[in-house]
mmCIF file of C-alpha atoms in Angstrom:
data_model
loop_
_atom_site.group_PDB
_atom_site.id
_atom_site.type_symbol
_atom_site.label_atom_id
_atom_site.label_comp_id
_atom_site.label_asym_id
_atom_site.label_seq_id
_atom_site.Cartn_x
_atom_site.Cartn_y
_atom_site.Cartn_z
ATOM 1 C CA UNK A 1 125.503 105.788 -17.111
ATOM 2 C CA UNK A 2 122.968 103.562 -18.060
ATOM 3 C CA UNK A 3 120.242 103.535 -15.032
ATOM 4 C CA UNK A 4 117.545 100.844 -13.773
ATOM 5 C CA UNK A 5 115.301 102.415 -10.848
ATOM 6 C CA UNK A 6 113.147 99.642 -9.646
ATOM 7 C CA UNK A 7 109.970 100.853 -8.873
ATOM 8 C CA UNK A 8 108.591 104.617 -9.311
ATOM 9 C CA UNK A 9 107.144 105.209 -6.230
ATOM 10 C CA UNK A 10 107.841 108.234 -3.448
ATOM 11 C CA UNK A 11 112.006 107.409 -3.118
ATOM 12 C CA UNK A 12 112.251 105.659 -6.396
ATOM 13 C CA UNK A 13 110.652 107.989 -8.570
ATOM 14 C CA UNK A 14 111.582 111.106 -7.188
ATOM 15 C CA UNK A 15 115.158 110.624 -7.514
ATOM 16 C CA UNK A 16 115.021 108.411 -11.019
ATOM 17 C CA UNK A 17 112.934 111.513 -11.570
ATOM 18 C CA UNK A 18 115.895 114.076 -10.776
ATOM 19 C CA UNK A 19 118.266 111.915 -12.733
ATOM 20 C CA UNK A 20 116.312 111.645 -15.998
ATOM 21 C CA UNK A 21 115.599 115.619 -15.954
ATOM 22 C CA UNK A 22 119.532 116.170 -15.416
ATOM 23 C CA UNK A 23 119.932 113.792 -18.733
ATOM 24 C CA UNK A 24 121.056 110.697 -17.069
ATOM 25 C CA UNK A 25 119.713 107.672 -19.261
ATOM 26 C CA UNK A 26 117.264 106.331 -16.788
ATOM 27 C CA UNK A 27 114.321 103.397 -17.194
ATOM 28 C CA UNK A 28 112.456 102.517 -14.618
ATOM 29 C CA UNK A 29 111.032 99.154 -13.787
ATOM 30 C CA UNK A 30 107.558 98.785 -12.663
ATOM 31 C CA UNK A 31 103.802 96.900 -13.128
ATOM 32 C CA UNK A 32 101.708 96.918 -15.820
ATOM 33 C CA UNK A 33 99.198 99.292 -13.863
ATOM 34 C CA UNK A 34 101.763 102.114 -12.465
ATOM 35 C CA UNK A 35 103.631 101.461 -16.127
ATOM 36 C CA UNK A 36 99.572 102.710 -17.484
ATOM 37 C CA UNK A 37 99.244 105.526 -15.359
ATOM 38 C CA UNK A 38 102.310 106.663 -15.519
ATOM 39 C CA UNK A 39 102.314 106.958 -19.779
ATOM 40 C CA UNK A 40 98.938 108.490 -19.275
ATOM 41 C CA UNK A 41 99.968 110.992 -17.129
ATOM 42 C CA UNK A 42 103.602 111.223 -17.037
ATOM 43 C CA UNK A 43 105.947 111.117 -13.662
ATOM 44 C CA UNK A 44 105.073 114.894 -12.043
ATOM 45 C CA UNK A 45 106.666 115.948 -8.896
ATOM 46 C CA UNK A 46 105.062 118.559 -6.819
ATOM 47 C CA UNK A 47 104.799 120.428 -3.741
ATOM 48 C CA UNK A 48 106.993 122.742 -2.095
ATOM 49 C CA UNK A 49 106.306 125.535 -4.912
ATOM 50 C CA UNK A 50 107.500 123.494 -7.564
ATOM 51 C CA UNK A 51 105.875 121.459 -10.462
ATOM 52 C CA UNK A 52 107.072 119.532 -12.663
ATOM 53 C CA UNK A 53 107.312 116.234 -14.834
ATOM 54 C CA UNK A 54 109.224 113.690 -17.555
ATOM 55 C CA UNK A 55 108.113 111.461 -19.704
ATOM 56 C CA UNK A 56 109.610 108.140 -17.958
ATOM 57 C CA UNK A 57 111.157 105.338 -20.090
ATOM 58 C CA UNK A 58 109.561 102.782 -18.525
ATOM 59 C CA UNK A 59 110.040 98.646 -18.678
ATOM 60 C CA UNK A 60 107.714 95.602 -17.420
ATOM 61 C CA UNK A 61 109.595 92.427 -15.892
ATOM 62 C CA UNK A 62 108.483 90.725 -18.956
ATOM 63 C CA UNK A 63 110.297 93.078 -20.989
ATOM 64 C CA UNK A 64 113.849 92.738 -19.307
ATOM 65 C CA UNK A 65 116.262 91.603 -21.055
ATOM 66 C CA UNK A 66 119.626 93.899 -20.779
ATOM 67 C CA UNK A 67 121.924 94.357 -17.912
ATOM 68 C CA UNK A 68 122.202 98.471 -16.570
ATOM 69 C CA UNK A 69 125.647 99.999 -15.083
ATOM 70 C CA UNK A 70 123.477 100.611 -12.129
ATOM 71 C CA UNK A 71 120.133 99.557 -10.199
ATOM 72 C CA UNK A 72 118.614 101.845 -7.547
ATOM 73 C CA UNK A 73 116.804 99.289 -5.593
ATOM 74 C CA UNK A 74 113.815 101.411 -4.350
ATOM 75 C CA UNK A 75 110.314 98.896 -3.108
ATOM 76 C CA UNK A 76 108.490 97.917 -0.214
ATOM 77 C CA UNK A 77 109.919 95.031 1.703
ATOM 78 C CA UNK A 78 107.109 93.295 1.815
ATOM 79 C CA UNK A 79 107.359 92.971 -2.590
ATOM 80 C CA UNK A 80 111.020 92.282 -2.372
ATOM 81 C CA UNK A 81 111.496 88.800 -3.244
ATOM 82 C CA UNK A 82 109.388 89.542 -6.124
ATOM 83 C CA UNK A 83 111.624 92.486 -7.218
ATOM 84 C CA UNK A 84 114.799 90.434 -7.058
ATOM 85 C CA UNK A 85 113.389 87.806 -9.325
ATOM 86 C CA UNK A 86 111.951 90.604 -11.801
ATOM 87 C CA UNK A 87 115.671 92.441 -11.898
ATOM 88 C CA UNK A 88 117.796 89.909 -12.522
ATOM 89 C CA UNK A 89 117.998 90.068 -16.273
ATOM 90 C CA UNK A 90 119.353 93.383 -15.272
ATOM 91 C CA UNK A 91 122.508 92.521 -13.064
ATOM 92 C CA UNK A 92 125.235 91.289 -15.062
ATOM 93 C CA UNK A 93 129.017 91.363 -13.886
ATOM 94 C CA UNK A 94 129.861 95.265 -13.979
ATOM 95 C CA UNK A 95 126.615 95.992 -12.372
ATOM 96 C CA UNK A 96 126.124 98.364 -9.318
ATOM 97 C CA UNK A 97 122.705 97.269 -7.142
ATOM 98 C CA UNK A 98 122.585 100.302 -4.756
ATOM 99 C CA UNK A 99 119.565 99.294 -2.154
ATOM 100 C CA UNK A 100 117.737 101.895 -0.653
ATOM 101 C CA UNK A 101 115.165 100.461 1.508
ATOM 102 C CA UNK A 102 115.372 101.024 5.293
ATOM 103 C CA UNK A 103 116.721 98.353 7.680
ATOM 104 C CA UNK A 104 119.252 95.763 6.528
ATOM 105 C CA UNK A 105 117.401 92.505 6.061
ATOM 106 C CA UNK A 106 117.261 93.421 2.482
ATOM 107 C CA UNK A 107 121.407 93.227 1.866
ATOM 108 C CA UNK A 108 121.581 89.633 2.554
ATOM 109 C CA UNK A 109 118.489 88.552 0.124
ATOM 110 C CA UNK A 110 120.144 90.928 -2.229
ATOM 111 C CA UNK A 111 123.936 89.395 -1.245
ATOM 112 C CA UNK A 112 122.517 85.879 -1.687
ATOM 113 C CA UNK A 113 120.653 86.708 -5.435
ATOM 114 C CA UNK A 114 123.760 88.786 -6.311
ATOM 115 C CA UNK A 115 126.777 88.194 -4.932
ATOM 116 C CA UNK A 116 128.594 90.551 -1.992
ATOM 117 C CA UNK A 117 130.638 92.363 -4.829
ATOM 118 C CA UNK A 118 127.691 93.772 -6.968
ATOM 119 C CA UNK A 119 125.494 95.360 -3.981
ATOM 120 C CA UNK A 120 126.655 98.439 -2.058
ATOM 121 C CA UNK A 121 125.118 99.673 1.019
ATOM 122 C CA UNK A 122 122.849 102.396 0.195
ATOM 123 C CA UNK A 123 120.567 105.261 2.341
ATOM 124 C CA UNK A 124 117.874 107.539 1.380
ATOM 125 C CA UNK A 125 116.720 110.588 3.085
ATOM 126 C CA UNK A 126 113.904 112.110 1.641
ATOM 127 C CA UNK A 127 110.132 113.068 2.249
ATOM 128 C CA UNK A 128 108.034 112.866 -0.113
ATOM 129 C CA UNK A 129 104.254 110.482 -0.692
ATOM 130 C CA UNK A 130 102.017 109.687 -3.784
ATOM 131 C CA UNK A 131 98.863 111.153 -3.606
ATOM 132 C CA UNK A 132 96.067 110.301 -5.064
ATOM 133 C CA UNK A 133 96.739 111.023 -8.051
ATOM 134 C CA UNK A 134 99.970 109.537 -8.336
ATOM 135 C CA UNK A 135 102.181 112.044 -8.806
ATOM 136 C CA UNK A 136 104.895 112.522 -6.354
ATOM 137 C CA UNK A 137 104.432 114.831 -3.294
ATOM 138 C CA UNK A 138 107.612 116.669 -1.959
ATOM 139 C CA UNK A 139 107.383 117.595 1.067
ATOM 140 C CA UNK A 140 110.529 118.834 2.570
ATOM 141 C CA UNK A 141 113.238 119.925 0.736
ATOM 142 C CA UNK A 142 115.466 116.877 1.896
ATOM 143 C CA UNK A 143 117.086 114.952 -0.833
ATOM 144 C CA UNK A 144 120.479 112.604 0.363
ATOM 145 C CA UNK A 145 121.308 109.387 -0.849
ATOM 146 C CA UNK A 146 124.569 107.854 1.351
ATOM 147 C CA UNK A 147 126.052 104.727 -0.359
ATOM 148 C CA UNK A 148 129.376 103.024 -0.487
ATOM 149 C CA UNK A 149 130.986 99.528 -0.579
ATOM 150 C CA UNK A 150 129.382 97.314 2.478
ATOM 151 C CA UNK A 151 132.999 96.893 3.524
ATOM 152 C CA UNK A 152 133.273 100.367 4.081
ATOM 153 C CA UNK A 153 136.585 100.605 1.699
ATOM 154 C CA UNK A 154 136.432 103.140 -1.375
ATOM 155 C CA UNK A 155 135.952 102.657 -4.656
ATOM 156 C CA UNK A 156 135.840 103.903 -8.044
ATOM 157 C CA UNK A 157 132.343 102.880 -8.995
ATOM 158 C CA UNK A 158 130.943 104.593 -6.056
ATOM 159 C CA UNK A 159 132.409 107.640 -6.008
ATOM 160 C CA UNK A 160 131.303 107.796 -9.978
ATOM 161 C CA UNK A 161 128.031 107.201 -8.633
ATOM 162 C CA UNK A 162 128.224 110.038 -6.379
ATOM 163 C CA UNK A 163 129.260 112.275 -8.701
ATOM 164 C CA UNK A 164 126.478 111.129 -11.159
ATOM 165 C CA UNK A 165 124.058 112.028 -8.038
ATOM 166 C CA UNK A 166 125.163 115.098 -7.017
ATOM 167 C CA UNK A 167 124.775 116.592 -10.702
ATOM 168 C CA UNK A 168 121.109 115.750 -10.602
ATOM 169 C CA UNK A 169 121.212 117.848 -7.641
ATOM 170 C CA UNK A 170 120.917 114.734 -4.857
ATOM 171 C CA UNK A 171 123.061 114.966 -2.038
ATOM 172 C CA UNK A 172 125.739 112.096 -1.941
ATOM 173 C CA UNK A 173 128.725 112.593 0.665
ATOM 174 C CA UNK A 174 130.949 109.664 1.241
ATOM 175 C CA UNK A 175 130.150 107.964 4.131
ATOM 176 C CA UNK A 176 132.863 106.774 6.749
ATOM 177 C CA UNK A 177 130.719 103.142 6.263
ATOM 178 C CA UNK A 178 127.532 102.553 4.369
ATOM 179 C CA UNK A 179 126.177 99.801 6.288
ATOM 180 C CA UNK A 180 126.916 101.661 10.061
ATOM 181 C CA UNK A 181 125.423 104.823 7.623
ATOM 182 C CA UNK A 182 122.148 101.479 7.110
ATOM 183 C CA UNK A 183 122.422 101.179 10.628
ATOM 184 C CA UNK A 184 122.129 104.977 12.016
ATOM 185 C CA UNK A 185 119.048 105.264 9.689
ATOM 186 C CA UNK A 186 117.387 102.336 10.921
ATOM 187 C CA UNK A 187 117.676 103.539 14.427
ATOM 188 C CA UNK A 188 116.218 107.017 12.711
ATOM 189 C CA UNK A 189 113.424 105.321 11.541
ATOM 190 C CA UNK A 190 112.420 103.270 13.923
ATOM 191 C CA UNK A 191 112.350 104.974 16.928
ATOM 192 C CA UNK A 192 109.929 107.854 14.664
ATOM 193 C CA UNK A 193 108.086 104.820 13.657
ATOM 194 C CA UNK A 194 107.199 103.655 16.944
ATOM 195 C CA UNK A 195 106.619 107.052 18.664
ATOM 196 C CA UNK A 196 104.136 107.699 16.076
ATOM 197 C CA UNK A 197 102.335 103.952 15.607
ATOM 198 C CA UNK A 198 102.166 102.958 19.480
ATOM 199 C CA UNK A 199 100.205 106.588 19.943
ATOM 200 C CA UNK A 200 98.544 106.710 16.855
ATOM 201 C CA UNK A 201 99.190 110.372 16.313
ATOM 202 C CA UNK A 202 101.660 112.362 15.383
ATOM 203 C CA UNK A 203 105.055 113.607 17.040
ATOM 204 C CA UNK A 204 103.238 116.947 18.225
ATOM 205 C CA UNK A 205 100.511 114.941 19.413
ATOM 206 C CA UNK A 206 102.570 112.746 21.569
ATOM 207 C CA UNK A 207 104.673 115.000 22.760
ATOM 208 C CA UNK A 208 102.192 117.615 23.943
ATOM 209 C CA UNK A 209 100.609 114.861 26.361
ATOM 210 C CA UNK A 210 101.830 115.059 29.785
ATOM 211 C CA UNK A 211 103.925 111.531 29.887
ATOM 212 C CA UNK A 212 104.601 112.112 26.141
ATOM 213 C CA UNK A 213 108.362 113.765 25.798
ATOM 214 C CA UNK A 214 109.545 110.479 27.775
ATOM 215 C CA UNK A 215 108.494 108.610 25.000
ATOM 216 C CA UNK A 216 110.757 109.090 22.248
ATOM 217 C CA UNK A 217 113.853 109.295 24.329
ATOM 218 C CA UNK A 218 113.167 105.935 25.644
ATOM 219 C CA UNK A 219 112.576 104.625 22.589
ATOM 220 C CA UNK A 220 115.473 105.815 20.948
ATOM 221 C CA UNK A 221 117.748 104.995 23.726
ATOM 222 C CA UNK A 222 116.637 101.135 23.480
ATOM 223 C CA UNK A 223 116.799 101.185 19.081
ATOM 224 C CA UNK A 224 120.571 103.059 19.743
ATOM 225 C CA UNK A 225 121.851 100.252 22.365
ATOM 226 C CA UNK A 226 121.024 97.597 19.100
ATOM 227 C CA UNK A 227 123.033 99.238 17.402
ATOM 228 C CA UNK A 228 125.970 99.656 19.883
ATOM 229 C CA UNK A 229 125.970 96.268 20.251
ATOM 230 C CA UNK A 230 126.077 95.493 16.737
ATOM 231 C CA UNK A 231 129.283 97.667 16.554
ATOM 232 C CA UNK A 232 127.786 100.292 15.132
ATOM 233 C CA UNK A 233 127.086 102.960 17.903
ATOM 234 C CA UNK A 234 125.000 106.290 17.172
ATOM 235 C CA UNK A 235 126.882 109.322 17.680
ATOM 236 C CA UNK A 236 125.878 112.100 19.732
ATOM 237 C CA UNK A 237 125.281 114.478 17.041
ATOM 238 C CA UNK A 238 123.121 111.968 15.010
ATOM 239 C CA UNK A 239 121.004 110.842 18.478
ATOM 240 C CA UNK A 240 120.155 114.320 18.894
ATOM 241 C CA UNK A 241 119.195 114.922 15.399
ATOM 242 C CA UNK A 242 116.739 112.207 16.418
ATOM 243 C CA UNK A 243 115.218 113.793 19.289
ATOM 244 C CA UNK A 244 114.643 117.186 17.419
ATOM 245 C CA UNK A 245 112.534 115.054 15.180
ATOM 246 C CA UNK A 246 110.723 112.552 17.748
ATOM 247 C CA UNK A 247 110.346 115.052 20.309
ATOM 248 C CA UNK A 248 108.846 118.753 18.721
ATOM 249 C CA UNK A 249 105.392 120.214 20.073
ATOM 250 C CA UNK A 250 103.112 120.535 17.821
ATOM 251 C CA UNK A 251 105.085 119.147 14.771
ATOM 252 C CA UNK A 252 102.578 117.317 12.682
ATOM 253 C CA UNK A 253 105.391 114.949 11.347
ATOM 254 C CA UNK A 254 104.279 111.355 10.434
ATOM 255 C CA UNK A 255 106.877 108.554 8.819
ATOM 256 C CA UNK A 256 105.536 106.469 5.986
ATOM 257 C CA UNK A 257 104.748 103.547 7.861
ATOM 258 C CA UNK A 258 102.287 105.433 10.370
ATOM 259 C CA UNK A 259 100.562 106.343 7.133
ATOM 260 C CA UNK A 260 100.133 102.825 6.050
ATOM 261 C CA UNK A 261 98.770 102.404 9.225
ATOM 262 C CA UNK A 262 96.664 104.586 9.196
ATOM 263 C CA UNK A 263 95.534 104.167 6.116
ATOM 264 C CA UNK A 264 94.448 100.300 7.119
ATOM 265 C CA UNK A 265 97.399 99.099 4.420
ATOM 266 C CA UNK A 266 100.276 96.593 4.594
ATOM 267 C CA UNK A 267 103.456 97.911 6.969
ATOM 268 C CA UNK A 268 107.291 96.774 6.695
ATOM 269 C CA UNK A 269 106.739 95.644 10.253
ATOM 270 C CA UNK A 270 109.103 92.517 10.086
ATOM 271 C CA UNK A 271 111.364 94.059 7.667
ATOM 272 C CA UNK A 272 112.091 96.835 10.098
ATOM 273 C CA UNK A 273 110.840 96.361 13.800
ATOM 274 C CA UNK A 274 110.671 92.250 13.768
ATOM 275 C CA UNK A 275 114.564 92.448 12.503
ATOM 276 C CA UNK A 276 115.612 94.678 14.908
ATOM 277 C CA UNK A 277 113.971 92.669 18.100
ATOM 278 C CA UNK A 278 114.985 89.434 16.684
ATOM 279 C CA UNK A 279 118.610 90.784 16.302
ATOM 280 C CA UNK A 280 118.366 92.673 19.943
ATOM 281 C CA UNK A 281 117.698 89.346 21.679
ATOM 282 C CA UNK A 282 120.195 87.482 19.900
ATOM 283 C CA UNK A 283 123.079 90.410 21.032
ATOM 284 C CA UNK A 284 120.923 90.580 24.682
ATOM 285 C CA UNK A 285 119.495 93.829 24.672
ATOM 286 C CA UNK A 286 116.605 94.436 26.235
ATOM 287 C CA UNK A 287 113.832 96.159 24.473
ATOM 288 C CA UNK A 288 110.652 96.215 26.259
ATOM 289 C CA UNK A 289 109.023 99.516 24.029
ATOM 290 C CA UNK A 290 110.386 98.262 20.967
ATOM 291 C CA UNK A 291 108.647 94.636 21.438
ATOM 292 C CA UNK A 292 105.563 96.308 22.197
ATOM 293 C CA UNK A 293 105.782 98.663 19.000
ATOM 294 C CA UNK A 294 106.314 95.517 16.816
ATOM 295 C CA UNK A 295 103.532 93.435 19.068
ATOM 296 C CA UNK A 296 101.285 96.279 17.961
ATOM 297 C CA UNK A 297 102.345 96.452 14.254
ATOM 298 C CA UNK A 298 101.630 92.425 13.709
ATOM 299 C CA UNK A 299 98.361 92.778 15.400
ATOM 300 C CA UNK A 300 97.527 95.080 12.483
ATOM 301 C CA UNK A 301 99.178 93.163 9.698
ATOM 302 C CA UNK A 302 97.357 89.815 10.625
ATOM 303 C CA UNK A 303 94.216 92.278 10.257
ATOM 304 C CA UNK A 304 95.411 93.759 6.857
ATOM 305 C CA UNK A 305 96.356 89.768 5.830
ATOM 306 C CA UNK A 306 92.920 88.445 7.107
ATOM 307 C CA UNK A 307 91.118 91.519 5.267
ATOM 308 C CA UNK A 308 92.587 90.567 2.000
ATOM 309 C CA UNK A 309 92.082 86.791 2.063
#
C-alpha cells in the first residue's frame, strides 16, 4: 500500500514511523525546515526504554505530483486549509484520506475538498510530544487508530487498512461508527483539555485542591450531553474511562493543548472548544464551564495572534 502521512509530527510521525519500519511504502509530506531536520537527523522515536529511527522518504508540496492508496491526515487545525491545498495532487479516485485530528470540523473541509466517498472517519489515541530535539517522545505505551466509513457501514478498503495497521503493530478494531468513535474522543479530549487549561495545572494538581474532584465531572457531564444530543451518547464504560483520567491525585497528566498553552504557542481552541459551544447552543445545551474554558482559550490566542503580528 502506497502511503502519504501528512505531516511528521507527534501522531503523524510516530505511526508513519511504525508503518515504514514494518515495510509499508510510506512518504511523508512536510516543510522545507522539518523536511531539513529530519534528513539531518533522521525520524527517532524514544522514550519508554526504547530507541529507535528510519530514514523517512520524505516530499515538499512543491514536489507532489502522484496520487497514494492512502493519506493519514495528521496536522494542527489551525494549518489545515493549508494542508488540504498542499495534498491534493495526492487524492485521486481510489484514494483513502483517513483524518486523524480531534474534533470533527475537519470532515466537512475535508468532505467539501474531497468528496464524502474518499474520507473516512478516523481516531488516534496515542501520547507522545517532540522535544527539543525533534525526535518523537513516547510516552505511554498507547497506540490505537479507530477508522471506518463516516456512514458507519463496512467496507473493504477499511478493513485492508486495518489490517495494514495492525501489522505495524497499531491497534485498529472496527468501530460500531467512526464518526460517534470522532465524537466519544472529542468529549475525551475536551473535558481533559479544559480541566487542565481553566486551572493551569495538571490533573493531580486540580484534583488535590479541595473544590477540585467536582471539576472534571462537571465538565465532562456538560461535553457528554453535546454529544447525546447530537445522537451520539457516551457510554458508561467510556465516561468512566474519562474520569479515571480527569480525576487521579497526583497524576501529572497534561493533554497537548495545555502544553501549547503553556508554552505561550498557538491552541486548536476553535477547532475543538469553539465547535463544540457553537454546536451546543445550536442543539440547546447549556454549557456554562465549557464557555468559560473556550472564553479563556481565545483570550490567549488573541495574545499569541497579537504577539506574532
Amino acid at each position: 500500500m502506497k502511503i502519504l502521512v501528512v505531516g511528521a509530527g507527534a501522531t503523524g510521525g510516530y505511526f508513519g514511523a511504525l508503518l515504514a519500519r514494518a515495510g509499508q511504502d510510506v512518504t511523508f509530506l512536510v516543510r522545507p525546515a522539518r523536511a531539513a531536520a529530519l534528513r539531518e537527523r533522521g525520524l527517532r522515536v524514544v522514550g519508554r526504554d526504547e530507541e529507535w529511527s528510519i530514514t523517512p522518504r520524505l516530499v515538499t508540496a512543491d514536489a507532489l505530483d502522484t496520487p497514494y492508496d492512502l493519506v493519514l491526515f495528521s496536522v494542527k487545525s489551525t494549518g489545515l486549509d493549508r494542508a488540504i491545498e498542499d495534498v491534493a495532487p495526492a487524492v485521486g479516485p481510489d484514494t483513502a484520506v483517513v483524518p486523524l485530528l480531534n474534533g470533527l470540523a475537519h470532515m466537512d473541509a475535508l468532505t467539501a475538498r474531497f468528496g464524502a466517498s474518499a474520507v473516512l472517519g478516523g481516531v488516534a489515541k496515542v501520547v507522545t510530544t517532540l522535544d527539543d530535539n525533534g525526535d518523537i517522545r513516547r510516552l505511554a505505551p498507547l497506540a490505537h487508530v479507530t477508522l471506518g466509513e463516516q456512514d458507519g457501514t463496512a467496507s473493504a478498503r477499511a478493513a485492508k487498512i486495518r489490517a495494514v495497521l495492525e501489522e505495524a503493530g497499531i491497534a485498529s478494531p472496527e468501530p460500531a461508527h467512526a464518526l460517534t468513535a470522532m465524537w466519544h474522543k472529542w468529549v475525551f479530549i475536551t473535558t481533559f483539555g479544559a480541566v487542565t487549561s481553566l486551572m493551569r495545572g495538571t490533573v493531580g494538581d486540580v484534583y488535590d485542591t479541595p473544590d477540585g474532584p467536582a471539576l472534571g465531572p462537571a465538565l465532562l457531564d456538560e461535553a457528554a450531553a453535546v454529544a447525546a444530543a447530537a445522537g451520539h451518547p457516551v457510554p458508561e464504560a467510556e465516561r468512566a474511562a474519562t474520569l479515571a483520567v480527569v480525576s487521579a491525585p497526583g497524576s501529572p497528566m497534561v493533554p497537548s493543548l495545555y502544553r501549547d498553552l503553556s508554552a505561550g504557542r498557538p491552541t486548536e481552541v476553535e477547532h475543538l472548544f469553539g465547535d463544540l459551544t457553537a454546536r451546543a447552543r445550536a442543539l440547546g445545551v447549556p454549557t456554562p464551564l465549557l464557555d468559560l474554558a473556550t472564553l479563556h482559550l481565545r483570550v490567549h490566542q488573541r495574545r499569541v495572534t497579537a504577539g506574532a503580528e
